Short mmCIF file of N, CA and C in Angstrom, two decimals:
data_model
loop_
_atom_site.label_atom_id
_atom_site.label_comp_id
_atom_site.label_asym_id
_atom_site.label_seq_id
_atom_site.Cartn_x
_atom_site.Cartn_y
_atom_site.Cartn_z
N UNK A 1 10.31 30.30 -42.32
CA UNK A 1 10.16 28.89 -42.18
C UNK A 1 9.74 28.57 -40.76
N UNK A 2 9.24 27.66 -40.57
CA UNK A 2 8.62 27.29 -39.34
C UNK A 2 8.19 25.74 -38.99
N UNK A 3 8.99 25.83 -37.95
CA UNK A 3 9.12 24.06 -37.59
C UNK A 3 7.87 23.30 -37.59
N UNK A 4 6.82 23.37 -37.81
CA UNK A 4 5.59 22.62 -38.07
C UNK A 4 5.59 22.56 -39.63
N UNK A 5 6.47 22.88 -40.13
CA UNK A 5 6.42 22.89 -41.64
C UNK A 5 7.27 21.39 -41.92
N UNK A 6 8.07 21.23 -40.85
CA UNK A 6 9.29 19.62 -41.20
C UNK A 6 8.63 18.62 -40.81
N UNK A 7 9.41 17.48 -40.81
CA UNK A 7 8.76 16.27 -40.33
C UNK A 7 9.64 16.07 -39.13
N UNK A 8 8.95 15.42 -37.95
CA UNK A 8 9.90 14.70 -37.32
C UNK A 8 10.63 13.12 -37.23
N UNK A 9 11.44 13.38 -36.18
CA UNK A 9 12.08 11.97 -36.49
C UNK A 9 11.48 10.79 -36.54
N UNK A 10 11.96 9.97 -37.62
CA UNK A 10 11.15 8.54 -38.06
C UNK A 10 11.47 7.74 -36.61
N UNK A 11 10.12 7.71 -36.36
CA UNK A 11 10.32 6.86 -35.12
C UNK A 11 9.93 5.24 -35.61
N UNK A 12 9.59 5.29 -36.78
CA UNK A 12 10.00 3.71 -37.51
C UNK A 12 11.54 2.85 -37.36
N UNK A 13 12.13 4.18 -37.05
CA UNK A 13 14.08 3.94 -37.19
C UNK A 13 14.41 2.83 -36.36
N UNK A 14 14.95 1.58 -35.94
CA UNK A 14 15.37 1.38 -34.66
C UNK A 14 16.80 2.45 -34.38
N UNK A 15 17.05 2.25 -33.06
CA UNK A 15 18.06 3.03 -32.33
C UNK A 15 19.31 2.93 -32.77
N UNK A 16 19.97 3.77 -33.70
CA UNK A 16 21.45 3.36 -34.51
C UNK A 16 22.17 2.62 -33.17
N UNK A 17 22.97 2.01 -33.79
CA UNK A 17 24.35 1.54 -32.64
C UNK A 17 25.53 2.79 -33.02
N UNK A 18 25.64 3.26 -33.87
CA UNK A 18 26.94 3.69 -34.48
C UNK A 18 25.88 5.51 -34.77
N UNK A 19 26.70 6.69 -34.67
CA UNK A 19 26.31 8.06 -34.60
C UNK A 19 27.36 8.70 -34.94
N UNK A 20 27.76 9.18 -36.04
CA UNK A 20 28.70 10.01 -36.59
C UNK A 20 27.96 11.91 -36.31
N UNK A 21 28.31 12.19 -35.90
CA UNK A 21 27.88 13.96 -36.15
C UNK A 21 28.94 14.54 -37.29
N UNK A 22 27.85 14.72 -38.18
CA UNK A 22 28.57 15.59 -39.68
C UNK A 22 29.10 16.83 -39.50
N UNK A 23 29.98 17.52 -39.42
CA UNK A 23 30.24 18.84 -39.29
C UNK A 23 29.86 19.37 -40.45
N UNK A 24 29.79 18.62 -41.78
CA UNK A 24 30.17 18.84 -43.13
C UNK A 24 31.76 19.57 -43.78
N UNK A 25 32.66 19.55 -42.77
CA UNK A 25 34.16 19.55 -43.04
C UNK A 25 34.89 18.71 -44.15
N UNK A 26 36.14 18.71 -43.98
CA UNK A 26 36.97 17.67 -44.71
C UNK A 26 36.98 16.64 -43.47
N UNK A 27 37.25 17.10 -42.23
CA UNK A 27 37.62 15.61 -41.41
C UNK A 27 36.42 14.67 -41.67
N UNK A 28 35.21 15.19 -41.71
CA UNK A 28 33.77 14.51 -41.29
C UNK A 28 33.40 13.93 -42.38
N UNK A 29 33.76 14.37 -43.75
CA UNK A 29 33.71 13.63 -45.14
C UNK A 29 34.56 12.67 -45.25
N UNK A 30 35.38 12.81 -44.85
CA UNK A 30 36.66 11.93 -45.33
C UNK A 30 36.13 10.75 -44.25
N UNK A 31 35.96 10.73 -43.46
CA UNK A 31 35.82 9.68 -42.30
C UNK A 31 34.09 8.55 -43.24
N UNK A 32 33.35 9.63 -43.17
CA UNK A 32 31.90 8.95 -44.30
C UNK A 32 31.91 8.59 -45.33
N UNK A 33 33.31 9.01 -46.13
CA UNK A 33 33.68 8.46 -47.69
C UNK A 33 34.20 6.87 -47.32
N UNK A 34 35.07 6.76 -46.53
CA UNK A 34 36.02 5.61 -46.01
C UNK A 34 34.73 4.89 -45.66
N UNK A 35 34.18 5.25 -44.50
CA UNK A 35 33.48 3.88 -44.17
C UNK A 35 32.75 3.61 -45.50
N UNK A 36 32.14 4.31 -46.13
CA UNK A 36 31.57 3.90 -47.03
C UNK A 36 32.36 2.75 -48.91
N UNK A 37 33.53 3.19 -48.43
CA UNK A 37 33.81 2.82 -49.56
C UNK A 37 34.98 1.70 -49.11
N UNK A 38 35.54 1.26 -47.89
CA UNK A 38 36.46 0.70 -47.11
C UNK A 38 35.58 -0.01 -46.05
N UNK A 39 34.88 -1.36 -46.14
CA UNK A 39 34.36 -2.06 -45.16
C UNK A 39 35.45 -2.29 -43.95
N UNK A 40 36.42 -2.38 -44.37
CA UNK A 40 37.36 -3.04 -43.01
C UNK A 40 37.72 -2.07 -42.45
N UNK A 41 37.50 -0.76 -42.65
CA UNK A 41 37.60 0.21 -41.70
C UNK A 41 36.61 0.73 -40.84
N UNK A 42 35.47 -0.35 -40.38
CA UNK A 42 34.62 -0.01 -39.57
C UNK A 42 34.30 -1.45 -39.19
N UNK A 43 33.64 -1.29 -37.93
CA UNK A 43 33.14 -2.58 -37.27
C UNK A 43 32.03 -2.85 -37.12
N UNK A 44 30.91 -2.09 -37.96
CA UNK A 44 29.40 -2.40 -37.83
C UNK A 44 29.06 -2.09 -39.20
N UNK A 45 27.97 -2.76 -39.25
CA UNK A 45 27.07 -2.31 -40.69
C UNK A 45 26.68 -1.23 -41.01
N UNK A 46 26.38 -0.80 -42.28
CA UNK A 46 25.89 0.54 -42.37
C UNK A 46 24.69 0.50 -42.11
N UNK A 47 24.09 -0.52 -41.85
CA UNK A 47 22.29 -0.44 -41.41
C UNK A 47 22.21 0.22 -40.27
N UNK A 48 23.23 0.12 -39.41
CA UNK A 48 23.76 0.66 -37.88
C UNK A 48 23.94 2.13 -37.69
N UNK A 49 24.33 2.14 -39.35
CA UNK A 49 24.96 3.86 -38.81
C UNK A 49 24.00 5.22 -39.30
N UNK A 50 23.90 5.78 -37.96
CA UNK A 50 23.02 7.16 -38.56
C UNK A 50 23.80 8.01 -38.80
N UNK A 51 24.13 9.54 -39.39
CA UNK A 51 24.91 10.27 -39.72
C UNK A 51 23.97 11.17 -39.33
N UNK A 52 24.45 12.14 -38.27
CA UNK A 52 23.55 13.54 -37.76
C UNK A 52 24.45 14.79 -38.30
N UNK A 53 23.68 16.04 -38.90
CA UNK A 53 23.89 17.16 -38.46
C UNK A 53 23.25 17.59 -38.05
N UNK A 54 23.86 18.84 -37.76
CA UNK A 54 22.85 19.89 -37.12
C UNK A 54 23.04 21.28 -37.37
N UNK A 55 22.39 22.15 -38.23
CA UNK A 55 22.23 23.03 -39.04
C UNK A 55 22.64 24.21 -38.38
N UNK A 56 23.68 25.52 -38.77
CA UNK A 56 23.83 26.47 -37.88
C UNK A 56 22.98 27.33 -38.53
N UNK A 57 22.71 27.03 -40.16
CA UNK A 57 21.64 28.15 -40.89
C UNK A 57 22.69 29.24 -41.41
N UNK A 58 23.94 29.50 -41.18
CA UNK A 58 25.20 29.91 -41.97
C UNK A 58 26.10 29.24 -42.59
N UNK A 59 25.82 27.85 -43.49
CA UNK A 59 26.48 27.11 -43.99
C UNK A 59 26.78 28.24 -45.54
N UNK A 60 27.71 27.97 -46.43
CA UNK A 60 28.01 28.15 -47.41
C UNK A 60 27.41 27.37 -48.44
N UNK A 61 26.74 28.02 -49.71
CA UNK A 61 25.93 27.26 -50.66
C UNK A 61 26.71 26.11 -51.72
N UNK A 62 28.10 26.76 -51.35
CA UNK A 62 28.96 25.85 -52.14
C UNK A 62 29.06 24.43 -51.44
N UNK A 63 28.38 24.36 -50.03
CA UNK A 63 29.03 23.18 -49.03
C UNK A 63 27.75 22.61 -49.83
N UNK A 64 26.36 23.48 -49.56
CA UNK A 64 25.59 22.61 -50.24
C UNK A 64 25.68 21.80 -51.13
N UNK A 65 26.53 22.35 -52.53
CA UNK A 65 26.72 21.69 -53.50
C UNK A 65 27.42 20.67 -53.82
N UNK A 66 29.02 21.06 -52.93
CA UNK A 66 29.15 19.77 -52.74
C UNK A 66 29.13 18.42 -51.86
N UNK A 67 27.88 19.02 -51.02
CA UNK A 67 27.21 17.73 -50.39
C UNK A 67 26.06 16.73 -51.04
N UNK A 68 25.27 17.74 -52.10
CA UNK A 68 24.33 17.29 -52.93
C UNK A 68 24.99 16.11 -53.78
N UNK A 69 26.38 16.62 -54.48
CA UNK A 69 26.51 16.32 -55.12
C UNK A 69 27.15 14.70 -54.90
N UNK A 70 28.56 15.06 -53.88
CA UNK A 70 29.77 13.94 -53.70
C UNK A 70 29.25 13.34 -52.49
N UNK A 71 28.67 13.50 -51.43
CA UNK A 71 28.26 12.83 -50.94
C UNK A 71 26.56 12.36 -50.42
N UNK A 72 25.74 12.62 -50.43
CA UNK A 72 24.14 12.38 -50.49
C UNK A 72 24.17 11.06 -51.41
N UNK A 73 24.69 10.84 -52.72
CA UNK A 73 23.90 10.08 -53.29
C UNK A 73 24.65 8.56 -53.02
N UNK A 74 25.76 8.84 -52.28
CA UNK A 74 26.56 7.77 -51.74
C UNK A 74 25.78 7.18 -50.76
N UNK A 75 25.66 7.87 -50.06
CA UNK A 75 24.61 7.78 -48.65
C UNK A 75 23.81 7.01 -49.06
N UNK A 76 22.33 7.57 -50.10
CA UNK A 76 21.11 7.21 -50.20
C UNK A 76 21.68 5.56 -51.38
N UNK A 77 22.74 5.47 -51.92
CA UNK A 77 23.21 4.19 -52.72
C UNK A 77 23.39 2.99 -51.56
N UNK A 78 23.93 3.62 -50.47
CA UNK A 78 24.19 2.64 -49.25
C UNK A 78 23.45 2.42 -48.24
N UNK A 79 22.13 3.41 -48.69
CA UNK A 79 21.34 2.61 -47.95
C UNK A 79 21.36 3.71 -46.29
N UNK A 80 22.51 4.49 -46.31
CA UNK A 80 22.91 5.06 -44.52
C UNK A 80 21.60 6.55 -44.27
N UNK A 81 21.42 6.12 -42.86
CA UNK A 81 20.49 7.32 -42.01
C UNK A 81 20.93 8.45 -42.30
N UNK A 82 20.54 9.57 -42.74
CA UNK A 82 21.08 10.75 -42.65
C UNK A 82 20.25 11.24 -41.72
N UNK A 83 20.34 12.50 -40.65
CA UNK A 83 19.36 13.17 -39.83
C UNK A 83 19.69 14.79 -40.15
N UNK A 84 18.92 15.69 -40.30
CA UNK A 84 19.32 16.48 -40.25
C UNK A 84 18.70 17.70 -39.39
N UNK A 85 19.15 18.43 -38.43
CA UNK A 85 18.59 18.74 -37.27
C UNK A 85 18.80 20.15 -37.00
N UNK A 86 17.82 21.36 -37.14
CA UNK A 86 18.20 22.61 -36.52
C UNK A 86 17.37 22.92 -35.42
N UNK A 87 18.04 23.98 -34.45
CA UNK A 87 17.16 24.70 -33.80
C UNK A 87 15.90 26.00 -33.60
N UNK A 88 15.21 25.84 -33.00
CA UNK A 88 14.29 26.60 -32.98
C UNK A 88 13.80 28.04 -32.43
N UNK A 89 14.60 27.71 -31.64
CA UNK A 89 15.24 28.94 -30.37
C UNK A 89 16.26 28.94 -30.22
N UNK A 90 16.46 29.91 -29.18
CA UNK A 90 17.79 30.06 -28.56
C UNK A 90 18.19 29.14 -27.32
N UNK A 91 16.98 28.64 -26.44
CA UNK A 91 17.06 27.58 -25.34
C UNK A 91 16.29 26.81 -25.69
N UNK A 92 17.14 25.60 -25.49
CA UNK A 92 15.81 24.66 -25.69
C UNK A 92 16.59 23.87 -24.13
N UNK A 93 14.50 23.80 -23.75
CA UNK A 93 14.79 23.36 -22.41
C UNK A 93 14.42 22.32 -22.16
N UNK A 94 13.98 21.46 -23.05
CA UNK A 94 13.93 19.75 -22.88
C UNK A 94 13.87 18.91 -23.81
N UNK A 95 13.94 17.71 -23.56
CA UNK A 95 14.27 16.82 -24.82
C UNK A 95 13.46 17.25 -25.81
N UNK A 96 13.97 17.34 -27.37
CA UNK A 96 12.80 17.44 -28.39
C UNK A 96 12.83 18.99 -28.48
N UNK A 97 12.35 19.87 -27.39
CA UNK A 97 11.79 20.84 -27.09
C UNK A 97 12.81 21.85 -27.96
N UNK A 98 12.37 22.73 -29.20
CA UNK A 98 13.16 23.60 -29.52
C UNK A 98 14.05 22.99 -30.59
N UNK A 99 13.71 21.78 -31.25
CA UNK A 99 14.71 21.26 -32.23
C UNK A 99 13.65 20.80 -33.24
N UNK A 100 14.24 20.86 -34.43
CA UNK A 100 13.23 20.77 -35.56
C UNK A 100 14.11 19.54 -36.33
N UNK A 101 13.46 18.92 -36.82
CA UNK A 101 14.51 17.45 -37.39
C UNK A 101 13.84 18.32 -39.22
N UNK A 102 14.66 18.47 -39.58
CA UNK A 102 14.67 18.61 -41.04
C UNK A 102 14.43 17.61 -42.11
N UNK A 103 15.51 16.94 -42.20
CA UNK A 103 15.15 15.29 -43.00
C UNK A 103 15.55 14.01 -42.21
N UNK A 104 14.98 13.10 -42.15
CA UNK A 104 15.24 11.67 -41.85
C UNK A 104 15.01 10.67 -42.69
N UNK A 105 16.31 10.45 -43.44
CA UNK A 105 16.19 9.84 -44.52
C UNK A 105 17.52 8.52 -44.94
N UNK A 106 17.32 7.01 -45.34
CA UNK A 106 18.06 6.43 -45.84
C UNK A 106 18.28 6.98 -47.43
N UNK A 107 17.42 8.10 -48.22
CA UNK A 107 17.95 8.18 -49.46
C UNK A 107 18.01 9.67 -49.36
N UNK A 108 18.92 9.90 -48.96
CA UNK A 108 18.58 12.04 -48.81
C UNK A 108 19.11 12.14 -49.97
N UNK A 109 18.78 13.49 -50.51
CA UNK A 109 18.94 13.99 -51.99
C UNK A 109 19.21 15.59 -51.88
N UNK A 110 18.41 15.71 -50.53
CA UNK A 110 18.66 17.84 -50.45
C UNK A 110 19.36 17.67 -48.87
N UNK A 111 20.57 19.09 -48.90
CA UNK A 111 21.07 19.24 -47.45
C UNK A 111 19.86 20.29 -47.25
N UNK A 112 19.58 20.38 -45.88
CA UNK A 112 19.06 21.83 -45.52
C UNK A 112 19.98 22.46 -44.94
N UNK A 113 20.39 23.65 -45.43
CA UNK A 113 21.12 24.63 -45.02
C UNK A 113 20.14 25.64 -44.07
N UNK A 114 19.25 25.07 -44.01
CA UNK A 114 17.95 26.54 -43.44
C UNK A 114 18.08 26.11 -42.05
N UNK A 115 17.33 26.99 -41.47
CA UNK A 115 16.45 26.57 -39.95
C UNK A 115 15.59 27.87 -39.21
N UNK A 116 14.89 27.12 -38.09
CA UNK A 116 13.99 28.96 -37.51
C UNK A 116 15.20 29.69 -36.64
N UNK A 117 16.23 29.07 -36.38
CA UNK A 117 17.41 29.87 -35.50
C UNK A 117 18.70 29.28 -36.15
N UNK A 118 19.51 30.33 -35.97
CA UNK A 118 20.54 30.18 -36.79
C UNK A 118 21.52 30.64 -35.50
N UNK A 119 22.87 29.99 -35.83
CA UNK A 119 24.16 30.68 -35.20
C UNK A 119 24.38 32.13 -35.02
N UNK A 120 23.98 32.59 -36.02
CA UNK A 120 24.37 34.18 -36.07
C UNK A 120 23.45 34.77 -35.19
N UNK A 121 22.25 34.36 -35.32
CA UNK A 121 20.84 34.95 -34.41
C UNK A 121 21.43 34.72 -32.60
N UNK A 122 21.73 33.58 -32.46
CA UNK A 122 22.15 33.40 -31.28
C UNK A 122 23.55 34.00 -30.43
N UNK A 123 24.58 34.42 -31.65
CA UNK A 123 25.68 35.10 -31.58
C UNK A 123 25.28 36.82 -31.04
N UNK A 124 24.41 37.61 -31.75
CA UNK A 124 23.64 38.28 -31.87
C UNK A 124 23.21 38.71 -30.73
N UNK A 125 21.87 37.74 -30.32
CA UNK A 125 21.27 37.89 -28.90
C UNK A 125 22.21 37.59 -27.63
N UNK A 126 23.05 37.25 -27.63
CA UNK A 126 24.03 36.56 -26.79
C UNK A 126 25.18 37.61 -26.52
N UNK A 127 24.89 38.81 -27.46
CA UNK A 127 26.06 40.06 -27.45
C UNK A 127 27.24 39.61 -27.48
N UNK A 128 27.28 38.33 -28.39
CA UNK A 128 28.86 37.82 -29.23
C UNK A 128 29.00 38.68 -30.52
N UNK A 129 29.74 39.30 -30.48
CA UNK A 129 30.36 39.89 -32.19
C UNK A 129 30.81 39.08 -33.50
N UNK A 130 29.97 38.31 -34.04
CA UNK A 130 30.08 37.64 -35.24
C UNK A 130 31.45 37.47 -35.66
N UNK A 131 32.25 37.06 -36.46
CA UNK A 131 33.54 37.06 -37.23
C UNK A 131 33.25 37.44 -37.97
N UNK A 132 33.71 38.24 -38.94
CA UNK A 132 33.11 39.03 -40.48
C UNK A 132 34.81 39.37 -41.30
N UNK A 133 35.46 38.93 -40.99
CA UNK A 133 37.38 38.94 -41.39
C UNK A 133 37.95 38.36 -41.07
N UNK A 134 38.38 38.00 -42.71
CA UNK A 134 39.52 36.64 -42.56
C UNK A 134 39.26 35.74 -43.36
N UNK A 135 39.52 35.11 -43.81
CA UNK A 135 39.55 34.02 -44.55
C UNK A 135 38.92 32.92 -44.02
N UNK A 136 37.80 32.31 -44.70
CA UNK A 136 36.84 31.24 -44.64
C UNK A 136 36.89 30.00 -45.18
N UNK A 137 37.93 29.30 -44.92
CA UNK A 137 37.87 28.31 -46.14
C UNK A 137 37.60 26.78 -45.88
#
């Protein structure tokens, strides 16, 4: 895959006020289910709010699924920014430079789990020893 293959960021967007970074966890769902389904637990509109990740390229296919499933179509029903963002290298040395925006979308429908650099690649070159034992859950 190769970052001239994505689109970049909709620069149609105006500038969110409000920026959640998705881990795709339980804390980071649970917090995007609420605002979404609990107005009085937030203080801005969802027109306001972008929701970023940013792809390590070692996600689990099951996260995929149930991001496709339980949350994406909530998102794209409400109308909210999703961004979704990996890297390209191992340094990136200026704004933009080395980051590939995957989707920018008020109706997302696919996570990308992909990217041209991944966590492990950088773990790797970096002569970090991966985790490979233990329980993942």
């Amino acid at each position: 895959m190769t970052a001239t293959s994505f689109m970049n960021l909709n620069d149609l967007e105006p500038t969110p006020k409000v920026v959640l970074s998705y881990g795709l966890g339980e804390d980071s769902t649970a917090i995007i289910l609420r605002w979404l389904e609990d107005p009085s637990s937030r203080d801005f509109d969802l027109s306001e709010l972008a929701i970023v990740t940013a792809m390590t390229g070692n996600e689990w296919e099951r996260t995929r699924g149930a991001v496709e499933t339980l949350v994406l179509p909530r998102l794209a029903a409400a109308g909210v920014r999703f961004i979704q963002a990996a890297r390209t290298r191992r340094h990136v040395t200026k704004a933009g430079d080395g980051i590939v925006i995957l989707d920018d979308s008020r109706s997302p429908s696919k996570l990308y789990l992909e990217g041209d650099y991944t966590l492990y690649q950088e773990m790797v070159e970096a002569g970090t020893i991966p985790q490979s034992g233990g329980m993942r859950a």
